[in-house]
PDB file of C-alpha atoms in Angstrom:
ATOM      1  CA  MET M   1      52.599  77.248 103.424  1.00 46.00           C
ATOM      2  CA  ASN M   2      51.227  77.570  99.838  1.00 53.00           C
ATOM      3  CA  LYS M   3      53.465  77.969  96.824  1.00 53.00           C
ATOM      4  CA  THR M   4      52.948  81.763  96.762  1.00 51.00           C
ATOM      5  CA  HIS M   5      54.375  82.064 100.255  1.00 52.00           C
ATOM      6  CA  ILE M   6      57.179  79.681  99.347  1.00 53.00           C
ATOM      7  CA  LEU M   7      58.206  81.665  96.287  1.00 53.00           C
ATOM      8  CA  LEU M   8      58.007  84.969  98.141  1.00 51.00           C
ATOM      9  CA  THR M   9      60.418  83.528 100.689  1.00 53.00           C
ATOM     10  CA  ILE M  10      62.706  82.326  97.897  1.00 53.00           C
ATOM     11  CA  LEU M  11      62.706  85.748  96.285  1.00 52.00           C
ATOM     12  CA  LEU M  12      63.731  87.397  99.535  1.00 48.00           C
ATOM     13  CA  VAL M  13      66.573  84.905  99.939  1.00 52.00           C
ATOM     14  CA  ILE M  14      67.883  85.307  96.397  1.00 53.00           C
ATOM     15  CA  VAL M  15      67.878  89.124  96.338  1.00 52.00           C
ATOM     16  CA  PRO M  16      71.327  89.935  94.915  1.00 52.00           C
ATOM     17  CA  VAL M  17      73.954  91.147  97.296  1.00 50.00           C
ATOM     18  CA  VAL M  18      75.497  94.585  97.054  1.00 52.00           C
ATOM     19  CA  ILE M  19      78.169  94.719  94.384  1.00 54.00           C
ATOM     20  CA  ALA M  20      81.468  94.976  96.207  1.00 55.00           C
ATOM     21  CA  GLY M  21      83.445  96.366  93.300  1.00 52.00           C
ATOM     22  CA  PRO M  22      87.065  95.644  92.507  1.00 51.00           C
ATOM     23  CA  ILE M  23      89.666  95.781  95.262  1.00 50.00           C
ATOM     24  CA  GLN M  24      91.896  98.571  94.057  1.00 49.00           C
ATOM     25  CA  ASN M  25      95.094 100.030  95.472  1.00 44.00           C
ATOM     26  CA  THR M  26      93.201 102.333  97.814  1.00 43.00           C
ATOM     27  CA  HIS M  27      94.243 100.183 100.732  1.00 64.00           C
ATOM     28  CA  GLU M  28      96.566 101.841 103.188  1.00 78.00           C
ATOM     29  CA  GLN M  29      99.144  99.089 102.739  1.00 78.00           C
ATOM     30  CA  ALA M  30      99.253  99.526  98.983  1.00 80.00           C
ATOM     31  CA  LEU M  31      99.696 103.284  99.292  1.00 87.00           C
ATOM     32  CA  GLN M  32     102.409 102.727 101.882  1.00 88.00           C
ATOM     33  CA  ALA M  33     104.234 100.485  99.428  1.00 86.00           C
ATOM     34  CA  ARG M  34     104.142 103.176  96.750  1.00 90.00           C
ATOM     35  CA  THR M  35     105.357 105.718  99.289  1.00 93.00           C
ATOM     36  CA  ALA M  36     108.281 103.469 100.187  1.00 92.00           C
ATOM     37  CA  HIS M  37     109.484 103.466  96.571  1.00 91.00           C
ATOM     38  CA  LEU M  38     109.174 107.242  96.299  1.00 95.00           C
ATOM     39  CA  ALA M  39     110.940 107.727  99.636  1.00 95.00           C
ATOM     40  CA  CYS M  40     113.956 105.878  98.209  1.00 94.00           C
ATOM     41  CA  ALA M  41     114.109 108.301  95.294  1.00 94.00           C
ATOM     42  CA  VAL M  42     113.792 111.280  97.634  1.00 96.00           C
ATOM     43  CA  GLU M  43     116.659 110.127  99.845  1.00 94.00           C
ATOM     44  CA  ARG M  44     118.912 109.557  96.850  1.00 94.00           C
ATOM     45  CA  ALA M  45     118.080 112.966  95.384  1.00 95.00           C
ATOM     46  CA  LYS M  46     118.744 114.733  98.700  1.00 95.00           C
ATOM     47  CA  THR M  47     122.103 112.991  99.038  1.00 93.00           C
ATOM     48  CA  GLN M  48     123.025 114.012  95.492  1.00 92.00           C
ATOM     49  CA  LEU M  49     121.962 117.595  96.247  1.00 94.00           C
ATOM     50  CA  ASP M  50     124.135 117.656  99.380  1.00 93.00           C
ATOM     51  CA  ILE M  51     127.120 116.471  97.350  1.00 90.00           C
ATOM     52  CA  LEU M  52     126.378 119.147  94.766  1.00 89.00           C
ATOM     53  CA  ASN M  53     126.279 121.786  97.499  1.00 90.00           C
ATOM     54  CA  THR M  54     129.647 120.642  98.832  1.00 86.00           C
ATOM     55  CA  GLN M  55     131.222 120.729  95.376  1.00 82.00           C
ATOM     56  CA  THR M  56     129.744 123.960  94.031  1.00 85.00           C
ATOM     57  CA  GLN M  57     128.214 125.814  96.988  1.00 88.00           C
ATOM     58  CA  LYS M  58     124.921 125.691  95.079  1.00 90.00           C
ATOM     59  CA  ASP M  59     122.018 126.498  97.408  1.00 93.00           C
ATOM     60  CA  VAL M  60     119.841 123.406  97.415  1.00 93.00           C
ATOM     61  CA  THR M  61     117.778 124.226 100.507  1.00 95.00           C
ATOM     62  CA  GLN M  62     114.529 124.908  98.650  1.00 96.00           C
ATOM     63  CA  LEU M  63     114.886 121.858  96.427  1.00 96.00           C
ATOM     64  CA  LYS M  64     115.314 119.586  99.450  1.00 96.00           C
ATOM     65  CA  SER M  65     112.489 121.340 101.293  1.00 96.00           C
ATOM     66  CA  ASN M  66     110.111 120.726  98.380  1.00 97.00           C
ATOM     67  CA  LEU M  67     110.968 117.021  98.331  1.00 96.00           C
ATOM     68  CA  ASP M  68     110.468 116.680 102.084  1.00 97.00           C
ATOM     69  CA  ALA M  69     107.137 118.524 101.943  1.00 97.00           C
ATOM     70  CA  ASP M  70     105.863 116.319  99.112  1.00 97.00           C
ATOM     71  CA  LEU M  71     106.846 113.134 100.933  1.00 96.00           C
ATOM     72  CA  THR M  72     105.294 114.296 104.206  1.00 96.00           C
ATOM     73  CA  HIS M  73     102.053 115.133 102.404  1.00 96.00           C
ATOM     74  CA  LEU M  74     102.043 111.698 100.759  1.00 95.00           C
ATOM     75  CA  LYS M  75     102.317 110.003 104.146  1.00 94.00           C
ATOM     76  CA  GLU M  76      99.382 112.052 105.434  1.00 95.00           C
ATOM     77  CA  LEU M  77      97.295 111.023 102.431  1.00 93.00           C
ATOM     78  CA  VAL M  78      98.188 107.369 103.051  1.00 91.00           C
ATOM     79  CA  THR M  79      96.700 107.625 106.541  1.00 90.00           C
ATOM     80  CA  GLN M  80      93.580 109.198 105.026  1.00 89.00           C
ATOM     81  CA  LYS M  81      93.484 106.486 102.306  1.00 85.00           C
ATOM     82  CA  ASN M  82      92.994 109.316  99.835  1.00 89.00           C
ATOM     83  CA  ARG M  83      93.864 107.703  96.494  1.00 87.00           C
ATOM     84  CA  LYS M  84      93.082 110.739  94.326  1.00 90.00           C
ATOM     85  CA  GLY M  85      95.053 113.116  96.528  1.00 94.00           C
ATOM     86  CA  PHE M  86      97.898 110.608  96.703  1.00 94.00           C
ATOM     87  CA  ASP M  87      98.117 110.302  92.919  1.00 93.00           C
ATOM     88  CA  ASP M  88      98.146 114.088  92.484  1.00 95.00           C
ATOM     89  CA  THR M  89     100.842 114.591  95.124  1.00 96.00           C
ATOM     90  CA  ALA M  90     102.914 111.724  93.705  1.00 96.00           C
ATOM     91  CA  LYS M  91     102.917 113.564  90.360  1.00 96.00           C
ATOM     92  CA  THR M  92     104.082 116.732  92.105  1.00 97.00           C
ATOM     93  CA  LEU M  93     106.844 114.783  93.843  1.00 97.00           C
ATOM     94  CA  ARG M  94     108.040 113.264  90.568  1.00 96.00           C
ATOM     95  CA  THR M  95     108.127 116.754  89.050  1.00 97.00           C
ATOM     96  CA  ASP M  96     110.243 118.003  91.961  1.00 96.00           C
ATOM     97  CA  LEU M  97     112.536 114.987  91.606  1.00 96.00           C
ATOM     98  CA  ASN M  98     113.007 115.836  87.935  1.00 96.00           C
ATOM     99  CA  ILE M  99     113.769 119.462  88.819  1.00 96.00           C
ATOM    100  CA  ALA M 100     116.392 118.305  91.314  1.00 94.00           C
ATOM    101  CA  ARG M 101     117.907 115.948  88.729  1.00 94.00           C
ATOM    102  CA  ASP M 102     118.047 118.665  86.065  1.00 94.00           C
ATOM    103  CA  THR M 103     119.565 121.155  88.517  1.00 93.00           C
ATOM    104  CA  ILE M 104     122.285 118.678  89.454  1.00 90.00           C
ATOM    105  CA  LYS M 105     123.104 117.982  85.806  1.00 88.00           C
ATOM    106  CA  GLU M 106     123.129 121.618  84.713  1.00 88.00           C
ATOM    107  CA  THR M 107     125.266 122.729  87.668  1.00 85.00           C
ATOM    108  CA  ARG M 108     127.790 119.935  87.127  1.00 78.00           C
ATOM    109  CA  ASP M 109     128.016 120.662  83.399  1.00 73.00           C
ATOM    110  CA  THR M 110     128.732 124.329  84.098  1.00 73.00           C
ATOM    111  CA  LYS M 111     131.304 123.415  86.740  1.00 66.00           C
ATOM    112  CA  SER M 112     133.091 121.029  84.341  1.00 63.00           C
ATOM    113  CA  GLU M 113     133.290 123.696  81.655  1.00 58.00           C
ATOM    114  CA  ASN M 114     134.862 126.162  84.072  1.00 59.00           C
ATOM    115  CA  GLU M 115     137.352 123.617  85.365  1.00 58.00           C
ATOM    116  CA  ASN M 116     138.415 122.651  81.852  1.00 57.00           C
ATOM    117  CA  LYS M 117     139.435 126.277  81.271  1.00 55.00           C
ATOM    118  CA  ASP M 118     141.544 126.319  84.412  1.00 56.00           C
ATOM    119  CA  LYS M 119     144.208 123.571  84.665  1.00 56.00           C
ATOM    120  CA  GLU M 120     145.108 124.517  88.228  1.00 53.00           C
ATOM    121  CA  SER M 121     141.471 124.292  89.258  1.00 56.00           C
ATOM    122  CA  ARG M 122     141.229 120.830  87.687  1.00 58.00           C
ATOM    123  CA  ASP M 123     144.254 119.601  89.598  1.00 59.00           C
ATOM    124  CA  ASN M 124     143.282 121.112  92.917  1.00 60.00           C
ATOM    125  CA  LYS M 125     139.759 119.684  92.845  1.00 65.00           C
ATOM    126  CA  LYS M 126     140.517 116.181  91.613  1.00 68.00           C
ATOM    127  CA  VAL M 127     140.531 114.837  95.160  1.00 64.00           C
ATOM    128  CA  ALA M 128     137.165 116.459  95.832  1.00 68.00           C
ATOM    129  CA  ARG M 129     135.737 114.947  92.657  1.00 72.00           C
ATOM    130  CA  ASP M 130     136.976 111.481  93.605  1.00 74.00           C
ATOM    131  CA  ALA M 131     135.439 111.838  97.044  1.00 77.00           C
ATOM    132  CA  ALA M 132     132.143 112.959  95.538  1.00 77.00           C
ATOM    133  CA  LYS M 133     132.207 109.982  93.185  1.00 81.00           C
ATOM    134  CA  GLU M 134     132.532 107.590  96.114  1.00 84.00           C
ATOM    135  CA  GLN M 135     129.668 109.336  97.890  1.00 85.00           C
ATOM    136  CA  LEU M 136     127.492 109.039  94.806  1.00 85.00           C
ATOM    137  CA  GLN M 137     128.291 105.341  94.472  1.00 88.00           C
ATOM    138  CA  SER M 138     127.428 104.838  98.126  1.00 89.00           C
ATOM    139  CA  ALA M 139     124.151 106.726  97.627  1.00 88.00           C
ATOM    140  CA  GLN M 140     123.315 104.519  94.642  1.00 89.00           C
ATOM    141  CA  GLU M 141     123.938 101.339  96.653  1.00 91.00           C
ATOM    142  CA  ALA M 142     121.746 102.675  99.454  1.00 91.00           C
ATOM    143  CA  PHE M 143     119.067 103.431  96.853  1.00 91.00           C
ATOM    144  CA  LYS M 144     119.172  99.862  95.526  1.00 90.00           C
ATOM    145  CA  THR M 145     118.808  98.436  99.033  1.00 91.00           C
ATOM    146  CA  CYS M 146     115.965 100.831  99.759  1.00 92.00           C
ATOM    147  CA  GLN M 147     114.197  99.876  96.516  1.00 90.00           C
ATOM    148  CA  ASN M 148     114.558  96.154  97.225  1.00 90.00           C
ATOM    149  CA  ASN M 149     112.986  96.623 100.660  1.00 90.00           C
ATOM    150  CA  ALA M 150     110.224  98.745  99.144  1.00 90.00           C
ATOM    151  CA  LEU M 151     109.624  96.022  96.563  1.00 90.00           C
ATOM    152  CA  LYS M 152     109.093  93.473  99.315  1.00 89.00           C
ATOM    153  CA  THR M 153     106.736  95.875 101.074  1.00 87.00           C
ATOM    154  CA  GLN M 154     104.778  96.234  97.850  1.00 88.00           C
ATOM    155  CA  ALA M 155     104.641  92.473  97.300  1.00 89.00           C
ATOM    156  CA  GLN M 156     103.439  91.931 100.865  1.00 88.00           C
ATOM    157  CA  ALA M 157     100.738  94.564 100.370  1.00 86.00           C
ATOM    158  CA  MET M 158      99.583  92.816  97.197  1.00 87.00           C
ATOM    159  CA  ASN M 159      99.524  89.501  99.030  1.00 89.00           C
ATOM    160  CA  ASP M 160      97.535  90.962 101.937  1.00 88.00           C
ATOM    161  CA  ILE M 161      94.995  92.536  99.579  1.00 85.00           C
ATOM    162  CA  ALA M 162      94.597  89.214  97.795  1.00 88.00           C
ATOM    163  CA  ASP M 163      94.195  87.461 101.140  1.00 89.00           C
ATOM    164  CA  THR M 164      91.447  89.899 102.177  1.00 88.00           C
ATOM    165  CA  ALA M 165      89.643  89.323  98.881  1.00 88.00           C
ATOM    166  CA  THR M 166      89.797  85.525  99.015  1.00 92.00           C
ATOM    167  CA  LYS M 167      88.521  85.465 102.609  1.00 92.00           C
ATOM    168  CA  ARG M 168      85.649  87.751 101.680  1.00 91.00           C
ATOM    169  CA  TRP M 169      84.838  85.587  98.673  1.00 93.00           C
ATOM    170  CA  GLN M 170      84.934  82.403 100.734  1.00 95.00           C
ATOM    171  CA  GLN M 171      82.425  83.910 103.139  1.00 93.00           C
ATOM    172  CA  LYS M 172      80.139  84.804 100.245  1.00 92.00           C
ATOM    173  CA  ILE M 173      80.376  81.257  98.877  1.00 95.00           C
ATOM    174  CA  ASP M 174      79.515  79.867 102.314  1.00 94.00           C
ATOM    175  CA  ASP M 175      76.517  82.206 102.524  1.00 91.00           C
ATOM    176  CA  PHE M 176      75.293  81.124  99.099  1.00 91.00           C
ATOM    177  CA  LYS M 177      75.683  77.455  99.935  1.00 91.00           C
ATOM    178  CA  ALA M 178      73.604  77.960 103.081  1.00 90.00           C
ATOM    179  CA  LYS M 179      70.825  79.372 100.872  1.00 86.00           C
ATOM    180  CA  GLY M 180      71.024  76.470  98.455  1.00 87.00           C
ATOM    181  CA  ILE M 181      72.588  78.528  95.656  1.00 89.00           C
ATOM    182  CA  LYS M 182      74.997  76.781  93.315  1.00 89.00           C
ATOM    183  CA  THR M 183      78.571  77.981  93.791  1.00 93.00           C
ATOM    184  CA  ASP M 184      80.609  75.949  91.279  1.00 94.00           C
ATOM    185  CA  GLU M 185      81.607  78.933  89.133  1.00 94.00           C
ATOM    186  CA  LEU M 186      82.341  81.043  92.203  1.00 94.00           C
ATOM    187  CA  GLN M 187      84.533  78.298  93.652  1.00 96.00           C
ATOM    188  CA  ASN M 188      86.501  77.998  90.407  1.00 95.00           C
ATOM    189  CA  VAL M 189      87.326  81.719  90.430  1.00 93.00           C
ATOM    190  CA  LEU M 190      88.262  81.574  94.116  1.00 95.00           C
ATOM    191  CA  ASP M 191      90.520  78.544  93.653  1.00 95.00           C
ATOM    192  CA  GLU M 192      92.305  80.310  90.819  1.00 91.00           C
ATOM    193  CA  ALA M 193      92.841  83.420  92.950  1.00 91.00           C
ATOM    194  CA  LYS M 194      94.171  81.378  95.871  1.00 92.00           C
ATOM    195  CA  ALA M 195      96.628  79.471  93.679  1.00 91.00           C
ATOM    196  CA  GLU M 196      98.095  82.677  92.241  1.00 88.00           C
ATOM    197  CA  LYS M 197      98.271  84.264  95.685  1.00 89.00           C
ATOM    198  CA  GLU M 198     100.298  81.327  96.985  1.00 90.00           C
ATOM    199  CA  LYS M 199     102.780  81.674  94.126  1.00 88.00           C
ATOM    200  CA  LEU M 200     103.331  85.318  95.047  1.00 88.00           C
ATOM    201  CA  ALA M 201     103.628  84.553  98.765  1.00 89.00           C
ATOM    202  CA  LEU M 202     106.386  82.025  98.128  1.00 88.00           C
ATOM    203  CA  THR M 203     108.633  84.625  96.484  1.00 88.00           C
ATOM    204  CA  ILE M 204     108.267  87.466  99.013  1.00 87.00           C
ATOM    205  CA  SER M 205     111.253  86.268 101.057  1.00 82.00           C
ATOM    206  CA  THR M 206     113.544  85.997  98.011  1.00 80.00           C
ATOM    207  CA  SER M 207     116.712  88.102  97.933  1.00 79.00           C
ATOM    208  CA  ASP M 208     116.529  88.396  94.159  1.00 87.00           C
ATOM    209  CA  PRO M 209     114.603  91.578  93.218  1.00 88.00           C
ATOM    210  CA  ASN M 210     114.217  90.420  89.610  1.00 89.00           C
ATOM    211  CA  GLU M 211     112.540  87.201  90.737  1.00 90.00           C
ATOM    212  CA  LEU M 212     110.162  89.139  92.969  1.00 89.00           C
ATOM    213  CA  THR M 213     109.402  91.656  90.224  1.00 89.00           C
ATOM    214  CA  ASP M 214     108.576  88.830  87.819  1.00 89.00           C
ATOM    215  CA  ALA M 215     106.345  87.175  90.430  1.00 88.00           C
ATOM    216  CA  MET M 216     104.462  90.419  91.041  1.00 88.00           C
ATOM    217  CA  LYS M 217     103.992  90.942  87.316  1.00 86.00           C
ATOM    218  CA  ALA M 218     102.718  87.377  86.898  1.00 84.00           C
ATOM    219  CA  TRP M 219     100.281  87.887  89.797  1.00 85.00           C
ATOM    220  CA  ARG M 220      98.923  91.104  88.276  1.00 81.00           C
ATOM    221  CA  GLU M 221      98.449  89.523  84.867  1.00 79.00           C
ATOM    222  CA  SER M 222      96.833  86.327  86.125  1.00 79.00           C
ATOM    223  CA  ASN M 223      94.501  88.199  88.451  1.00 78.00           C
ATOM    224  CA  LEU M 224      93.511  90.872  85.976  1.00 79.00           C
ATOM    225  CA  HIS M 225      89.691  90.946  85.774  1.00 87.00           C
ATOM    226  CA  ILE M 226      89.342  88.372  88.571  1.00 89.00           C
ATOM    227  CA  HIS M 227      87.220  90.657  90.782  1.00 88.00           C
ATOM    228  CA  ALA M 228      84.836  91.325  87.908  1.00 90.00           C
ATOM    229  CA  ARG M 229      84.657  87.615  87.131  1.00 91.00           C
ATOM    230  CA  PHE M 230      83.718  86.835  90.735  1.00 92.00           C
ATOM    231  CA  GLU M 231      80.950  89.459  90.748  1.00 91.00           C
ATOM    232  CA  ILE M 232      79.605  88.111  87.454  1.00 93.00           C
ATOM    233  CA  ALA M 233      79.656  84.585  88.889  1.00 93.00           C
ATOM    234  CA  LYS M 234      77.742  85.791  91.962  1.00 92.00           C
ATOM    235  CA  LEU M 235      74.963  87.295  89.882  1.00 92.00           C
ATOM    236  CA  ARG M 236      74.806  84.302  87.570  1.00 92.00           C
ATOM    237  CA  ALA M 237      74.484  81.967  90.541  1.00 91.00           C
ATOM    238  CA  SER M 238      71.574  84.039  91.851  1.00 88.00           C
ATOM    239  CA  ILE M 239      69.901  84.143  88.445  1.00 89.00           C
ATOM    240  CA  SER M 240      70.325  80.414  87.854  1.00 89.00           C
ATOM    241  CA  THR M 241      68.879  79.462  91.229  1.00 86.00           C
ATOM    242  CA  LEU M 242      66.033  81.926  90.881  1.00 84.00           C
ATOM    243  CA  GLU M 243      65.131  80.599  87.433  1.00 84.00           C
ATOM    244  CA  GLU M 244      65.070  77.016  88.671  1.00 84.00           C
ATOM    245  CA  ARG M 245      62.897  77.782  91.678  1.00 79.00           C
ATOM    246  CA  ALA M 246      60.555  80.053  89.753  1.00 77.00           C
ATOM    247  CA  ALA M 247      60.068  77.314  87.154  1.00 79.00           C
ATOM    248  CA  THR M 248      59.300  74.808  89.887  1.00 78.00           C
ATOM    249  CA  HIS M 249      56.459  77.051  91.053  1.00 71.00           C
ATOM    250  CA  ASN M 250      55.273  77.938  87.524  1.00 72.00           C
ATOM    251  CA  THR M 251      56.170  81.600  87.958  1.00 72.00           C
ATOM    252  CA  ASN M 252      57.659  83.715  85.191  1.00 76.00           C
ATOM    253  CA  ILE M 253      60.436  86.173  86.045  1.00 78.00           C
ATOM    254  CA  ASP M 254      62.056  88.203  83.281  1.00 83.00           C
ATOM    255  CA  LEU M 255      65.774  87.805  83.897  1.00 87.00           C
ATOM    256  CA  ALA M 256      66.879  88.225  80.278  1.00 89.00           C
ATOM    257  CA  PRO M 257      67.997  91.890  80.654  1.00 89.00           C
ATOM    258  CA  ALA M 258      70.283  91.041  83.581  1.00 90.00           C
ATOM    259  CA  LYS M 259      71.731  88.010  81.772  1.00 91.00           C
ATOM    260  CA  LYS M 260      72.428  90.069  78.645  1.00 92.00           C
ATOM    261  CA  LEU M 261      74.327  92.699  80.640  1.00 91.00           C
ATOM    262  CA  LEU M 262      76.472  90.012  82.275  1.00 91.00           C
ATOM    263  CA  GLU M 263      77.279  88.587  78.852  1.00 92.00           C
ATOM    264  CA  GLN M 264      78.352  92.044  77.705  1.00 90.00           C
ATOM    265  CA  ALA M 265      80.618  92.458  80.734  1.00 89.00           C
ATOM    266  CA  GLU M 266      82.145  89.012  80.337  1.00 90.00           C
ATOM    267  CA  GLY M 267      82.832  89.681  76.674  1.00 88.00           C
ATOM    268  CA  LEU M 268      85.321  92.374  77.701  1.00 84.00           C
ATOM    269  CA  LEU M 269      87.206  90.093  80.094  1.00 85.00           C
ATOM    270  CA  SER M 270      90.210  88.040  79.098  1.00 78.00           C
ATOM    271  CA  PRO M 271      92.432  86.831  81.971  1.00 72.00           C
ATOM    272  CA  GLY M 272      95.950  88.174  81.592  1.00 72.00           C
ATOM    273  CA  THR M 273      94.948  90.786  79.014  1.00 78.00           C
ATOM    274  CA  ALA M 274      94.880  94.449  79.984  1.00 77.00           C
ATOM    275  CA  TYR M 275      91.685  96.483  79.751  1.00 79.00           C
ATOM    276  CA  GLY M 276      91.327  98.529  76.597  1.00 79.00           C
ATOM    277  CA  SER M 277      90.386 102.193  76.719  1.00 81.00           C
ATOM    278  CA  GLY M 278      87.172 102.618  78.708  1.00 84.00           C
ATOM    279  CA  GLU M 279      86.685  98.865  79.168  1.00 85.00           C
ATOM    280  CA  PHE M 280      87.159  98.903  82.944  1.00 85.00           C
ATOM    281  CA  GLU M 281      84.327 101.404  83.326  1.00 88.00           C
ATOM    282  CA  SER M 282      82.155  99.523  80.829  1.00 90.00           C
ATOM    283  CA  VAL M 283      82.617  96.199  82.636  1.00 89.00           C
ATOM    284  CA  TRP M 284      81.671  97.518  86.059  1.00 89.00           C
ATOM    285  CA  LYS M 285      78.825  99.611  84.687  1.00 91.00           C
ATOM    286  CA  ALA M 286      77.338  96.476  83.089  1.00 91.00           C
ATOM    287  CA  ILE M 287      77.785  94.461  86.296  1.00 91.00           C
ATOM    288  CA  LYS M 288      76.083  97.099  88.423  1.00 91.00           C
ATOM    289  CA  GLU M 289      73.264  97.528  85.900  1.00 92.00           C
ATOM    290  CA  ALA M 290      72.759  93.760  85.813  1.00 91.00           C
ATOM    291  CA  ASN M 291      72.471  93.791  89.591  1.00 89.00           C
ATOM    292  CA  GLN M 292      69.841  96.528  89.392  1.00 89.00           C
ATOM    293  CA  LYS M 293      67.954  94.673  86.646  1.00 88.00           C
ATOM    294  CA  LEU M 294      67.921  91.552  88.788  1.00 86.00           C
ATOM    295  CA  LYS M 295      66.585  93.480  91.764  1.00 85.00           C
ATOM    296  CA  SER M 296      63.958  95.093  89.549  1.00 85.00           C
ATOM    297  CA  SER M 297      62.868  91.711  88.154  1.00 80.00           C
ATOM    298  CA  ILE M 298      62.553  90.312  91.655  1.00 78.00           C
ATOM    299  CA  LYS M 299      60.571  93.350  92.806  1.00 79.00           C
ATOM    300  CA  GLN M 300      58.158  92.982  89.885  1.00 77.00           C
ATOM    301  CA  ALA M 301      57.751  89.264  90.551  1.00 73.00           C
ATOM    302  CA  LYS M 302      57.012  89.864  94.230  1.00 73.00           C
ATOM    303  CA  SER M 303      54.479  92.538  93.327  1.00 74.00           C
ATOM    304  CA  LEU M 304      52.756  90.200  90.892  1.00 69.00           C
ATOM    305  CA  LEU M 305      52.691  87.374  93.426  1.00 67.00           C
ATOM    306  CA  LYS M 306      51.164  89.600  96.082  1.00 71.00           C
ATOM    307  CA  LYS M 307      48.564  90.800  93.597  1.00 71.00           C
ATOM    308  CA  ASN M 308      47.683  87.227  92.639  1.00 65.00           C
ATOM    309  CA  LYS M 309      47.470  86.262  96.285  1.00 66.00           C
ATOM    310  CA  THR M 310      45.073  89.131  96.994  1.00 70.00           C
ATOM    311  CA  GLN M 311      42.915  88.208  94.006  1.00 66.00           C
ATOM    312  CA  ASN M 312      42.844  84.562  95.073  1.00 64.00           C
ATOM    313  CA  ASN M 313      41.836  85.489  98.612  1.00 65.00           C
ATOM    314  CA  THR M 314      39.120  87.808  97.284  1.00 66.00           C
ATOM    315  CA  SER M 315      37.874  85.119  94.969  1.00 62.00           C
ATOM    316  CA  LYS M 316      37.739  82.571  97.810  1.00 59.00           C
ATOM    317  CA  GLY M 317      35.967  85.066 100.009  1.00 57.00           C
ATOM    318  CA  GLY M 318      33.386  85.738  97.296  1.00 55.00           C
ATOM    319  CA  SER M 319      32.796  82.035  96.817  1.00 52.00           C
ATOM    320  CA  SER M 320      32.176  81.499 100.541  1.00 50.00           C
ATOM    321  CA  ASN M 321      29.658  84.352 100.704  1.00 51.00           C
ATOM    322  CA  GLU M 322      27.667  82.763  97.949  1.00 46.00           C
TER     323      GLU M 322
END
């Protein structure tokens, strides 16, 4: 096999993989975790509304119905993995929770004013108020327990998402190694992700919600930008290997545009630092454009090689006929 055939084979091997994009909370588990937190708030609000109804005979049927409908719709959207619809419905649910809260406050304030004007009413309803207070305290304790369980569900979802990502990345590293592509930078990013995932996993069973909350926050901060960094490392590994092999076969491939775009994307990444306005979109736009530039460079190189091969064959054929 001559060097043209060899390089054509190399180019086919190095063609950049499809950009996977960041793993976002569109996973069913992640949406379920968010639903669990909201379900806790719904149950507490409904209990408070029932107590209000007992105390004041205020009709709370529609308020409770709205909360139930919102929560049911959220669960349907979880099954559909519809992130946009979920976010919109979650906003509606929070609005309905606020309406319920305001209704409870306004009704209680009015009731207190009326009772203050009537001493007999105050005395007769003291027992009812004490009973309602106990019910509210019980509802608050149930809410705390519910929230703690939801927190663990959320942490487990985060851990599972991280596990899916690291397994996918390990497979990509193995694939690259099999093709002779350097994977040092990729391995460094993967090792970092695995270490942070293990820290989170160790705290999931804790009974201290504050400890778990801190662990989840630390995981988010340490892993911020990590998906972008892995994609950048993938493209850089492809570019580096392609440059080396092209140089070996004295073939020029213009990879500067792709490299420049990756530098731009990396310049916006700082582990543990939140994205600024529009930076998330800018980072992934640059990564995807770099991928396209790399594909375009490879396509041009293959076209040039085929053209040179045809010219060489024609030239050899002409020489033989002479």
